[in-house]
Short mmCIF file of C-alpha atoms and ligand atoms in Angstrom, two decimals:
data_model
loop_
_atom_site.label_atom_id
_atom_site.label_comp_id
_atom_site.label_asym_id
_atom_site.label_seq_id
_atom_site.Cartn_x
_atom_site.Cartn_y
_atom_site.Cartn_z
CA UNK A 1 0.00 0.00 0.00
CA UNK A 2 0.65 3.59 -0.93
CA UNK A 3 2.35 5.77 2.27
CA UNK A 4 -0.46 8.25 3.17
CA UNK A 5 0.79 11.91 1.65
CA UNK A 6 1.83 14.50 3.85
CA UNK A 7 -0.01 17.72 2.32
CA UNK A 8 1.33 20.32 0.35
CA UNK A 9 5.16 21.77 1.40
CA UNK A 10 5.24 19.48 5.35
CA UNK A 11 6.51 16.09 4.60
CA UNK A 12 8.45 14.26 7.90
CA UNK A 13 10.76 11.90 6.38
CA UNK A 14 11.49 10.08 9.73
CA UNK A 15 7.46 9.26 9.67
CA UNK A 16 5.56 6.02 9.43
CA UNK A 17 8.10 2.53 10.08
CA UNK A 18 10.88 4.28 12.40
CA UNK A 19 14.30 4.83 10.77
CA UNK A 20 16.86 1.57 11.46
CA UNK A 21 20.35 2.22 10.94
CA UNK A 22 22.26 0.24 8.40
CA UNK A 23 23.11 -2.90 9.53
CA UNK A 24 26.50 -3.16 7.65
CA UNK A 25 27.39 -0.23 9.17
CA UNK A 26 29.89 -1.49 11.19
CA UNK A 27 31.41 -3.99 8.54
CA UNK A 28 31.70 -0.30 6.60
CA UNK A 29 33.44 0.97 9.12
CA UNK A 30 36.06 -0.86 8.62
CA UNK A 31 36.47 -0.21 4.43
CA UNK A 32 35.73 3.36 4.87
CA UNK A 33 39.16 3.96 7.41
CA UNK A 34 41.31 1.72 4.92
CA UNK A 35 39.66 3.12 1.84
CA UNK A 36 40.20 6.68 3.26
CA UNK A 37 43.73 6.26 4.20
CA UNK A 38 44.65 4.80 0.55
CA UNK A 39 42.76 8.35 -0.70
CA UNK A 40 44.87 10.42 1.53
CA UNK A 41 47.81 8.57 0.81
CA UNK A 42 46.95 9.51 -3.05
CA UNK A 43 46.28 12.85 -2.13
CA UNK A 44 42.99 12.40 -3.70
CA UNK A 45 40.43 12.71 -0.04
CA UNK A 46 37.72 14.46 -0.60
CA UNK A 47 37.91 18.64 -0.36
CA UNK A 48 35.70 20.95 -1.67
CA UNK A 49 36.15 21.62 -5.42
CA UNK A 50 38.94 24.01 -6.63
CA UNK A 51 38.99 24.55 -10.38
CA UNK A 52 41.76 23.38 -12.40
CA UNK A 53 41.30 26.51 -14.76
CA UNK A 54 41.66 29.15 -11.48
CA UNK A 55 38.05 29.80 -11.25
CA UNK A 56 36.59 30.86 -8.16
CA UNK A 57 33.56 28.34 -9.09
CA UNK A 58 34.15 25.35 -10.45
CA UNK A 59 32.71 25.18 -13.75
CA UNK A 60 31.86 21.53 -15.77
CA UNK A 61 29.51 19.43 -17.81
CA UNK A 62 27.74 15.93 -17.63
CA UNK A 63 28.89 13.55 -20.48
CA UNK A 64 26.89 10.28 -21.79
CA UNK A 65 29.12 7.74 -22.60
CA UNK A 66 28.92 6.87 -25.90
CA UNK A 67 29.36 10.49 -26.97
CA UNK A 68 32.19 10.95 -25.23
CA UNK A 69 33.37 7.40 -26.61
CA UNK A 70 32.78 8.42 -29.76
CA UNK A 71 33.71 12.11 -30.73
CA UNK A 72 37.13 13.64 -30.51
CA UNK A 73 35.97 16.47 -30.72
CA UNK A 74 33.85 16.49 -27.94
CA UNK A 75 36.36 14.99 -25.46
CA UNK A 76 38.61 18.36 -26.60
CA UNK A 77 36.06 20.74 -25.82
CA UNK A 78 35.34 19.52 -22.06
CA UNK A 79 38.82 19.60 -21.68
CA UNK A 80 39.04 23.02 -23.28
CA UNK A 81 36.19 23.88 -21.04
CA UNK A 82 35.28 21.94 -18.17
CA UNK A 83 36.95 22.23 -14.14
CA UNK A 84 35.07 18.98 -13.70
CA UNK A 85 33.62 16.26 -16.05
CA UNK A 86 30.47 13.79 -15.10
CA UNK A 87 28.69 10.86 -16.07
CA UNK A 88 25.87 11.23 -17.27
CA UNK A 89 23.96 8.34 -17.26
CA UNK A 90 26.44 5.59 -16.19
CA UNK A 91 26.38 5.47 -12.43
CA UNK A 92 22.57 5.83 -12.09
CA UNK A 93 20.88 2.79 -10.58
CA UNK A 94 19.60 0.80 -13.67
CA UNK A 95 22.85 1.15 -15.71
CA UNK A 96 25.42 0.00 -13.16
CA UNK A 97 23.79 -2.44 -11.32
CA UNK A 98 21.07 -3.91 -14.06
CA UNK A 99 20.68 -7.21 -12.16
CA UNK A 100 21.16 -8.51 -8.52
CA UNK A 101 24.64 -8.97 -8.38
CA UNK A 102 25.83 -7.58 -11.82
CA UNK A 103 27.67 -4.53 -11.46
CA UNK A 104 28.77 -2.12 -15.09
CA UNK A 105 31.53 0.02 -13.66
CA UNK A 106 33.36 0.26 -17.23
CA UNK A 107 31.47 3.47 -19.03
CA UNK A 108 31.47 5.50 -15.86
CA UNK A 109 34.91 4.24 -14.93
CA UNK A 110 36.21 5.17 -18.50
CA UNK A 111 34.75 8.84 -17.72
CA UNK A 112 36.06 9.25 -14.21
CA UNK A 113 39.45 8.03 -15.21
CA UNK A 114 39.69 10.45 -17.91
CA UNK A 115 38.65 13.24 -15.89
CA UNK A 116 41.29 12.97 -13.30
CA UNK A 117 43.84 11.60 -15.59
CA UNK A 118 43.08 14.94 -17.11
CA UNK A 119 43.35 17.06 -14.04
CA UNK A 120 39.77 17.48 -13.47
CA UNK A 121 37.52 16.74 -10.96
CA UNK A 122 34.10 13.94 -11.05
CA UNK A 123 31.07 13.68 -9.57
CA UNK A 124 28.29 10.61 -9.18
CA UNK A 125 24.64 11.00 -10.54
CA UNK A 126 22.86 9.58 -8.68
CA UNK A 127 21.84 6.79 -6.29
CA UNK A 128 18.35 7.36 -5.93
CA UNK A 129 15.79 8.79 -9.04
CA UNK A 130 12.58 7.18 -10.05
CA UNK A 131 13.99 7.57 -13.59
CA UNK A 132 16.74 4.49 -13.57
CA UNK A 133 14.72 1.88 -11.40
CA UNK A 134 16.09 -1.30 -12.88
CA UNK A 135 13.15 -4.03 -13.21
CA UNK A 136 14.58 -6.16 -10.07
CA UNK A 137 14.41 -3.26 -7.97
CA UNK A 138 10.98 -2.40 -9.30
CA UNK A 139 9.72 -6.16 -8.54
CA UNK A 140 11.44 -6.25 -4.78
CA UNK A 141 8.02 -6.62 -2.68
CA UNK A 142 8.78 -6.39 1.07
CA UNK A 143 10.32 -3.51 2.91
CA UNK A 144 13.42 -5.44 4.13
CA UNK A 145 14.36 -6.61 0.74
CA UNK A 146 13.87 -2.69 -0.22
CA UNK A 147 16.46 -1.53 2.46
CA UNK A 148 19.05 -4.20 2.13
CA UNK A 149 18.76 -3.71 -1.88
CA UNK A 150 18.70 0.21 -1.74
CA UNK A 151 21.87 0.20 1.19
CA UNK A 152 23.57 -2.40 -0.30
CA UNK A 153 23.92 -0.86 -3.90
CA UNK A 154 25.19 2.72 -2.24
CA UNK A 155 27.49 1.33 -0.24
CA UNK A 156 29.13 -0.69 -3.08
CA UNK A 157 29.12 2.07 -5.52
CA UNK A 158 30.24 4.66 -3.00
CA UNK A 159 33.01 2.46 -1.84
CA UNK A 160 34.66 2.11 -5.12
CA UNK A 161 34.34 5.49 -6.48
CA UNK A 162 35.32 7.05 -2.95
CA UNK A 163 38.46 9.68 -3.32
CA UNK A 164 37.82 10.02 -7.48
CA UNK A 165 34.37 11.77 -6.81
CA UNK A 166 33.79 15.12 -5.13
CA UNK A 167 30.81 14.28 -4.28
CA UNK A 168 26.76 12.30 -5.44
CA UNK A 169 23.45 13.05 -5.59
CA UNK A 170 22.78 10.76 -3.21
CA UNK A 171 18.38 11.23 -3.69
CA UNK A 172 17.21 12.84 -7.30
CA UNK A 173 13.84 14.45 -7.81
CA UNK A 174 11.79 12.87 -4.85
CA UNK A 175 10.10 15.83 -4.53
CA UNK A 176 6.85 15.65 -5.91
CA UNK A 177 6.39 17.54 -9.42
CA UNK A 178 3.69 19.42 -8.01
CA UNK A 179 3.04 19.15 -4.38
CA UNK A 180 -0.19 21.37 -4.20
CA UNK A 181 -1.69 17.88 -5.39
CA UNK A 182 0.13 15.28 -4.99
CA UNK A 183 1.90 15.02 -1.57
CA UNK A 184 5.43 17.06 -1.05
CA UNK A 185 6.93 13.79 -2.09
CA UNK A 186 7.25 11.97 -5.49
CA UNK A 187 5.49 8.54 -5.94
CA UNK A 188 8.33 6.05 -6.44
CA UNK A 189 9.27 2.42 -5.45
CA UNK A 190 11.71 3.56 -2.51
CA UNK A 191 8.74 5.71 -1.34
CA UNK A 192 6.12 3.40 -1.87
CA UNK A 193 8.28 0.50 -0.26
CA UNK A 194 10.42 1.97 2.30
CA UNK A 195 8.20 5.67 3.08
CA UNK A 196 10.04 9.05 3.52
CA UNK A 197 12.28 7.22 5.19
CA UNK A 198 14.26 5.95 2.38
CA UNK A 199 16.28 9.32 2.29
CA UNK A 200 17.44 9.24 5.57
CA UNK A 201 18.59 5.50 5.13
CA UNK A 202 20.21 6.76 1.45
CA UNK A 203 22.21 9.70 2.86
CA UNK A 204 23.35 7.70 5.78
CA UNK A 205 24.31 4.65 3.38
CA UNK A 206 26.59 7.50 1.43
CA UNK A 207 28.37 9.14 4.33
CA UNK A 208 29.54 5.29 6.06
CA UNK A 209 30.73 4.49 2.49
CA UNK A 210 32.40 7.87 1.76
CA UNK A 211 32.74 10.34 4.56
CA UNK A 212 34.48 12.79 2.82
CA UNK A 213 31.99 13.06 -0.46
CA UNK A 214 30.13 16.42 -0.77
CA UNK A 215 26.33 14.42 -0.26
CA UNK A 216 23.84 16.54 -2.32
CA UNK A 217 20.00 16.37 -2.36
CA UNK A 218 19.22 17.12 -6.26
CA UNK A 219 16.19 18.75 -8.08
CA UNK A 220 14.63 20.43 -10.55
CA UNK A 221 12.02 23.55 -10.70
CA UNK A 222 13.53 24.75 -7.67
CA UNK A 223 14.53 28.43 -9.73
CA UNK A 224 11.44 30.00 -10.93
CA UNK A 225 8.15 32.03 -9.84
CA UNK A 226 5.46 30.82 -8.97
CA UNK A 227 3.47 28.85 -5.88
CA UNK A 228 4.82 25.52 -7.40
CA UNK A 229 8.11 26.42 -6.77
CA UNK A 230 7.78 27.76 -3.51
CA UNK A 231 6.24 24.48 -2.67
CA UNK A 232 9.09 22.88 -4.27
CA UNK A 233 11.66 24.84 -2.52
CA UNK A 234 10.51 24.76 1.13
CA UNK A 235 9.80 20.97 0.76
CA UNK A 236 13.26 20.69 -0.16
CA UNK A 237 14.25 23.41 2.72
CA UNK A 238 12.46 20.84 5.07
CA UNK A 239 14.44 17.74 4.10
CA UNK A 240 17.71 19.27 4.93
CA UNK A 241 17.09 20.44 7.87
CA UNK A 242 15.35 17.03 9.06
CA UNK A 243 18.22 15.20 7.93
CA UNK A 244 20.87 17.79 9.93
CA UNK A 245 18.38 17.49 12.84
CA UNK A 246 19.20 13.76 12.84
CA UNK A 247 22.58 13.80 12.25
CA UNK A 248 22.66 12.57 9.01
CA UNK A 249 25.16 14.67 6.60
CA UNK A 250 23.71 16.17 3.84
CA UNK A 251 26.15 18.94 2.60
CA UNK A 252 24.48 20.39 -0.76
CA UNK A 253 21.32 20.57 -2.65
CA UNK A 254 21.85 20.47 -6.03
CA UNK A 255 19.18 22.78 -8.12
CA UNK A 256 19.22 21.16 -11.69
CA UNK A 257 18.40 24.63 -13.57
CA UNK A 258 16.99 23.22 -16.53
CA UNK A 259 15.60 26.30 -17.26
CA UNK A 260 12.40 27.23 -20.02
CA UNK A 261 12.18 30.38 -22.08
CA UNK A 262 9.00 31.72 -21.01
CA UNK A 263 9.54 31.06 -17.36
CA UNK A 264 10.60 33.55 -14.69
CA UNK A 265 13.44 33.20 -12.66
CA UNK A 266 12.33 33.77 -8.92
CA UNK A 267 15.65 36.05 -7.89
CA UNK A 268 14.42 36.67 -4.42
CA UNK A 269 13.51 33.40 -3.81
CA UNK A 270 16.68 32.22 -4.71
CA UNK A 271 18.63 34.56 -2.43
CA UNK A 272 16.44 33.26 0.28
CA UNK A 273 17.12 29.53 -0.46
CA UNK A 274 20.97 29.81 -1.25
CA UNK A 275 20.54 31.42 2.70
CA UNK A 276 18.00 29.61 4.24
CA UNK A 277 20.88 26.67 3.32
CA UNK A 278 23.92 28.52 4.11
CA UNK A 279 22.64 29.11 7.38
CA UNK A 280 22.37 25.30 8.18
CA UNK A 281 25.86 24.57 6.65
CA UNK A 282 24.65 23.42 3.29
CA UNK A 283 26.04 24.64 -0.17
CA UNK A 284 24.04 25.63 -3.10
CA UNK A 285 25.12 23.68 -6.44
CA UNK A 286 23.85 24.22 -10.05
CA UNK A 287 24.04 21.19 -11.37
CA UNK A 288 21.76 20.25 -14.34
CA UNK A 289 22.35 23.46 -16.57
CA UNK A 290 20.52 23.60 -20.17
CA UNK A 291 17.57 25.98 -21.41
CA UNK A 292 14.63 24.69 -23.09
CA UNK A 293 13.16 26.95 -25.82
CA UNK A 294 9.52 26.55 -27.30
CA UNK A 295 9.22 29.99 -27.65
CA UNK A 296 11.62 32.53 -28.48
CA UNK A 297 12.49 32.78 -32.86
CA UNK A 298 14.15 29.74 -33.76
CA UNK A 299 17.29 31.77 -35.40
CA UNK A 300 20.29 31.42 -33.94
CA UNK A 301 20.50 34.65 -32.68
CA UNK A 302 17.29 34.90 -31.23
CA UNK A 303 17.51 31.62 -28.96
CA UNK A 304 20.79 32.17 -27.76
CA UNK A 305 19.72 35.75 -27.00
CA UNK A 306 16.55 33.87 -24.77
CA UNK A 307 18.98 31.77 -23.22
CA UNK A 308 21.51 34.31 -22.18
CA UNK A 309 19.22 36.22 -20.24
CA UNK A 310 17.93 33.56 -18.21
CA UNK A 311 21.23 32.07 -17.70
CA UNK A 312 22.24 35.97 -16.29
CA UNK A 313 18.71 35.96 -13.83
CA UNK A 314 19.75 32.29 -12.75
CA UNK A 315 23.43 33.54 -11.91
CA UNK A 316 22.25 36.69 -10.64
CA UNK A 317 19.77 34.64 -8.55
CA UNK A 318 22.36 32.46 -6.95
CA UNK A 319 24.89 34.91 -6.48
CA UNK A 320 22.90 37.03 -4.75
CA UNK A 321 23.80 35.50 -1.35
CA UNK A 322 27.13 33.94 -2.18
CA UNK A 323 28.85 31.99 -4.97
CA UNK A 324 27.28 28.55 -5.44
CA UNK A 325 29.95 25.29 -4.75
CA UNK A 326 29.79 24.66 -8.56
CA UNK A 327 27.80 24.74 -11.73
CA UNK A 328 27.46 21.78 -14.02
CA UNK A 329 25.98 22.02 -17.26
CA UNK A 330 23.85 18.88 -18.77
CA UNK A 331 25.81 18.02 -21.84
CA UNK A 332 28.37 20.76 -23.64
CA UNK A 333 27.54 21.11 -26.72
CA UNK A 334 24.01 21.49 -28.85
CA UNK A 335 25.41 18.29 -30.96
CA UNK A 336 24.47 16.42 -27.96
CA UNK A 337 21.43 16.84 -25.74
CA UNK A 338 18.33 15.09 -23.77
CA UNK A 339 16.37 17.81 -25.08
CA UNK A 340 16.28 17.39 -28.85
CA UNK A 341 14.91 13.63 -28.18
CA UNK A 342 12.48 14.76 -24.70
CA UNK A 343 11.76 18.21 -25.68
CA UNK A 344 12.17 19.67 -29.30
CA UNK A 345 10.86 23.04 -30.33
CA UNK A 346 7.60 22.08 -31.68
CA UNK A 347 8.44 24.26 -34.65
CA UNK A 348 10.78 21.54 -35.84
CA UNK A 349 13.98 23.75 -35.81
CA UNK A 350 17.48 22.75 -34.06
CA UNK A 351 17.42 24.09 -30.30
CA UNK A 352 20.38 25.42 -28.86
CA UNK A 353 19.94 24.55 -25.33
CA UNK A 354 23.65 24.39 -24.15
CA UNK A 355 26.71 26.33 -23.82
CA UNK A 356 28.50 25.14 -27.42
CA UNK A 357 26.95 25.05 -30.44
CA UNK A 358 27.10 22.28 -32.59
CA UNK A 359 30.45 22.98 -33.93
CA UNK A 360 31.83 23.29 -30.47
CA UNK A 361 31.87 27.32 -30.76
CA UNK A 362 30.94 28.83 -27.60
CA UNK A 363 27.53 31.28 -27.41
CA UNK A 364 28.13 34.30 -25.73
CA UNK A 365 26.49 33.61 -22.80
CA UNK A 366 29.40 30.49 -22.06
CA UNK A 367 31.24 33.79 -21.74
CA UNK A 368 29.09 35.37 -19.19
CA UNK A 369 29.03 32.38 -17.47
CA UNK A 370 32.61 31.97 -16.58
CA UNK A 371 33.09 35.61 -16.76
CA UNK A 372 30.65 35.39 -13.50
CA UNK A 373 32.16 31.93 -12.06
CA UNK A 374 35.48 33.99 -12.21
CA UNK A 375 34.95 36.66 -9.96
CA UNK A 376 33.68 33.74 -7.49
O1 G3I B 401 23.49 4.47 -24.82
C1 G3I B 401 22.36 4.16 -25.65
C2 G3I B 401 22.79 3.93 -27.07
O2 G3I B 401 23.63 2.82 -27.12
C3 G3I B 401 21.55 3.72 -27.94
O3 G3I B 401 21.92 3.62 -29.27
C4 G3I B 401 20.59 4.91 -27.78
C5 G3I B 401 19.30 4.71 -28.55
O4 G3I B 401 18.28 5.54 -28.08
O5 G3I B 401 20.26 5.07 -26.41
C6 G3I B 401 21.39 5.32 -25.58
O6 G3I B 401 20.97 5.47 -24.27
C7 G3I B 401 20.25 6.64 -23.94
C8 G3I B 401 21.05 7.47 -22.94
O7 G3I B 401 20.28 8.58 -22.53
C9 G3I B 401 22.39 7.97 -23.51
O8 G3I B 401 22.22 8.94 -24.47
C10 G3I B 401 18.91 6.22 -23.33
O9 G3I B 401 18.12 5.60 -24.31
C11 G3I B 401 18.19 7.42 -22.77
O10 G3I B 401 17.05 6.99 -22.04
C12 G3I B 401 19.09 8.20 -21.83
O11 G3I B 401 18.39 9.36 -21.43
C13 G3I B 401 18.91 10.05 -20.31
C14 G3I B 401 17.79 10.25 -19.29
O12 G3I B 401 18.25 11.07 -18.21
C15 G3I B 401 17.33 8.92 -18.70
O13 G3I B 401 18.37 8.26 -18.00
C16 G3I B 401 19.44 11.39 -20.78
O14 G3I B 401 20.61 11.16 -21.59
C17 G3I B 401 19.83 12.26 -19.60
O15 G3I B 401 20.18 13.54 -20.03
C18 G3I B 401 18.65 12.35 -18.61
O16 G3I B 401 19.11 13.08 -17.47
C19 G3I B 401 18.14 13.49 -16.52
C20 G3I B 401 18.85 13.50 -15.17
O17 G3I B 401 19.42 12.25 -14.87
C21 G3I B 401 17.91 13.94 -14.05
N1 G3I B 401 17.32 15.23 -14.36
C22 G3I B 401 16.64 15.31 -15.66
C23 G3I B 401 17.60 14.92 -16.78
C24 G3I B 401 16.93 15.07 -18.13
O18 G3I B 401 15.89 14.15 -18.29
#
């Protein structure tokens, strides 16, 4: 049976079955202080991010594998570009662990490797998001099959990848998409097996396994106006702080920024969240950067005019309080993006949702961008 909703922006995530700490805690333990000494001894623990090009902010981009397998090119321009270099796709749930058991480590591997071999910095996407449920996961029926599946995959893919990655989105989108109606949180299998509770139990899986990642809480619509948003951003407000309350380390929230022409960028509200967090402690990341245009002229100009001045409010927006720990954008370059397959223009003609066109020139507003990621 469904968990009954909490309504609107109050969810407790503590609520319902009681929270139970890991039970392989202890046999963690014991990894994490030989795993952490063999990243110290490498010099590779985990710090905050610096950027490799002298940035204040860091600045970098998500890759999917077989792009980044595949085009030259495209492997220049992140290093021509990028502080930091992601997976995209390759360390979510369903791709590296498809079956019980059977663990893919090779794509994301080959991206992390080539980051630092690089002298850039990685991060993992993402442990927990409705989107990459693998069918196993999706067929578990009890709740302690749930937790031992959901801890046990963390713990294993935060192990190995602990000292090469700055830091994971440990939970992705479990706020609900609009929580006016539907609850404040999103209706998934963790949720629907586990309750609320399966955040607490994911961040605390994270930290044993890797003490010194940067744990992030990720999300989208968390940057515009409008009572959806505010919803959106005190549920998200609430999390964190019932997660410090407990003792459980959450040190970022990650606010995707996929942003739409035609929407409004809530500055205010984003000054207020960057310091509602800052005063718990918690860091403000951008880490899902792209603009989706429906609506502005498709020429070149025009869209990458649209863009620029969101991308400006969004900056503007964060920056307000204080510089955020990093930006990420979703892809690099137009020649490669989510958004052509999810969300074309309806009017047929190429969008031009990221910082490099398809020819790897930069728009303008990739200038703007690191002009403002400079000056920290
Ligand atoms: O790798 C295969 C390739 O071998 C095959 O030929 C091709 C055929 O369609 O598919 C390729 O896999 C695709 C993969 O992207 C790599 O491009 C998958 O079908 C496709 O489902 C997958 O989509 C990704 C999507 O998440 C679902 O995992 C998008 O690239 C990725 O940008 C998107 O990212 C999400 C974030 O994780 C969370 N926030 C929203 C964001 C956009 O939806």
């Amino acid at each position: 049976m469904r968990q009954s909703r909490a309504p609107s922006s109050s969810v407790d995530i503590f609520a319902g079955r009681g929270f139970r700490r890991s039970t392989s805690a202890a046999r963690l333990t014991r990894r994490s202080l030989l795993g952490g000494a063999a990243a110290l001894a490498a010099g590779l623990g985990g710090t905050r991010p610096t950027s490799a090009a002298g940035d204040a902010v860091p600045f970098g981009a998500a890759v999917a594998y077989g792009n980044f397998r595949d085009d030259a090119d495209y492997r220049n321009a992140l290093l021509e570009h990028c502080d930091l270099i992601m997976p995209m796709n390759e360390l979510k749930f369903a791709q590296v662990h498809p079956e019980p058991g059977r663990w893919n480590f090779e794509p994301a591997d080959a991206i992390v490797d080539f980051a630092l071999r690089n002298g850039r910095t990685s991060r993992g996407h993402a442990h927990v998001w409705w989107g990459a449920t693998p069918d196993w996961v999706e067929a578990i029926g009890s709740e302690k099959e749930a937790e031992a599946a959901l801890v046990e995959h963390i713990e294993t893919v935060q192990d190995r990848y602990r000292g090469r990655l700055l830091g994971w989105d440990v939970v992705n989108e479990v706020i609900a998409n609009d929580p006016e109606t539907e609850g404040a949180l999103r209706d998934t299998v963790w949720l629907d097996r586990l309750g609320p509770r399966h955040i607490p139990l994911a961040f605390q899986a994270a930290s044993q396994a890797d003490p010194d990642a940067r744990l992030v809480l990720n999300d989208y619509d968390l940057e515009f106006a409008g009572r959806r948003y505010d919803l959106r951003r005190e549920i998200a407000l609430g999390i964190v702080r019932q997660l410090l309350d407990a003792n459980i380390p959450v040190h970022g929230v990650g606010i995707q920024a996929h942003l739409y022409v035609g929407r409004t960028i809530d500055r205010d509200a984003l000054l207020a969240f960057h310091k509602a967090l800052d005063e718990m402690g918690v860091s403000l990341l951008v880490t899902e950067l792209d603009v989706i245009n429906w609506e502005s002229a498709p020429d070149a100009q025009s869209q990458d005019r649209a863009a620029g001045a969101l991308v400006s409010d969004l900056l503007e927006g964060v920056f307000a309080w204080k510089a955020p720990e990093l930006v990420v954008a979703w892809g690099l370059t137009d020649r490669y993006s989510w958004i052509e397959d999810v969300q074309p223009r309806p009017d047929g003609a190429p969008g031009r949702p990221l910082p490099l066109d398809r020819d790897m020139k930069p728009k303008p507003w990739l200038r703007t961008l690191k002009h403002r990621l400079s000056a920290g």
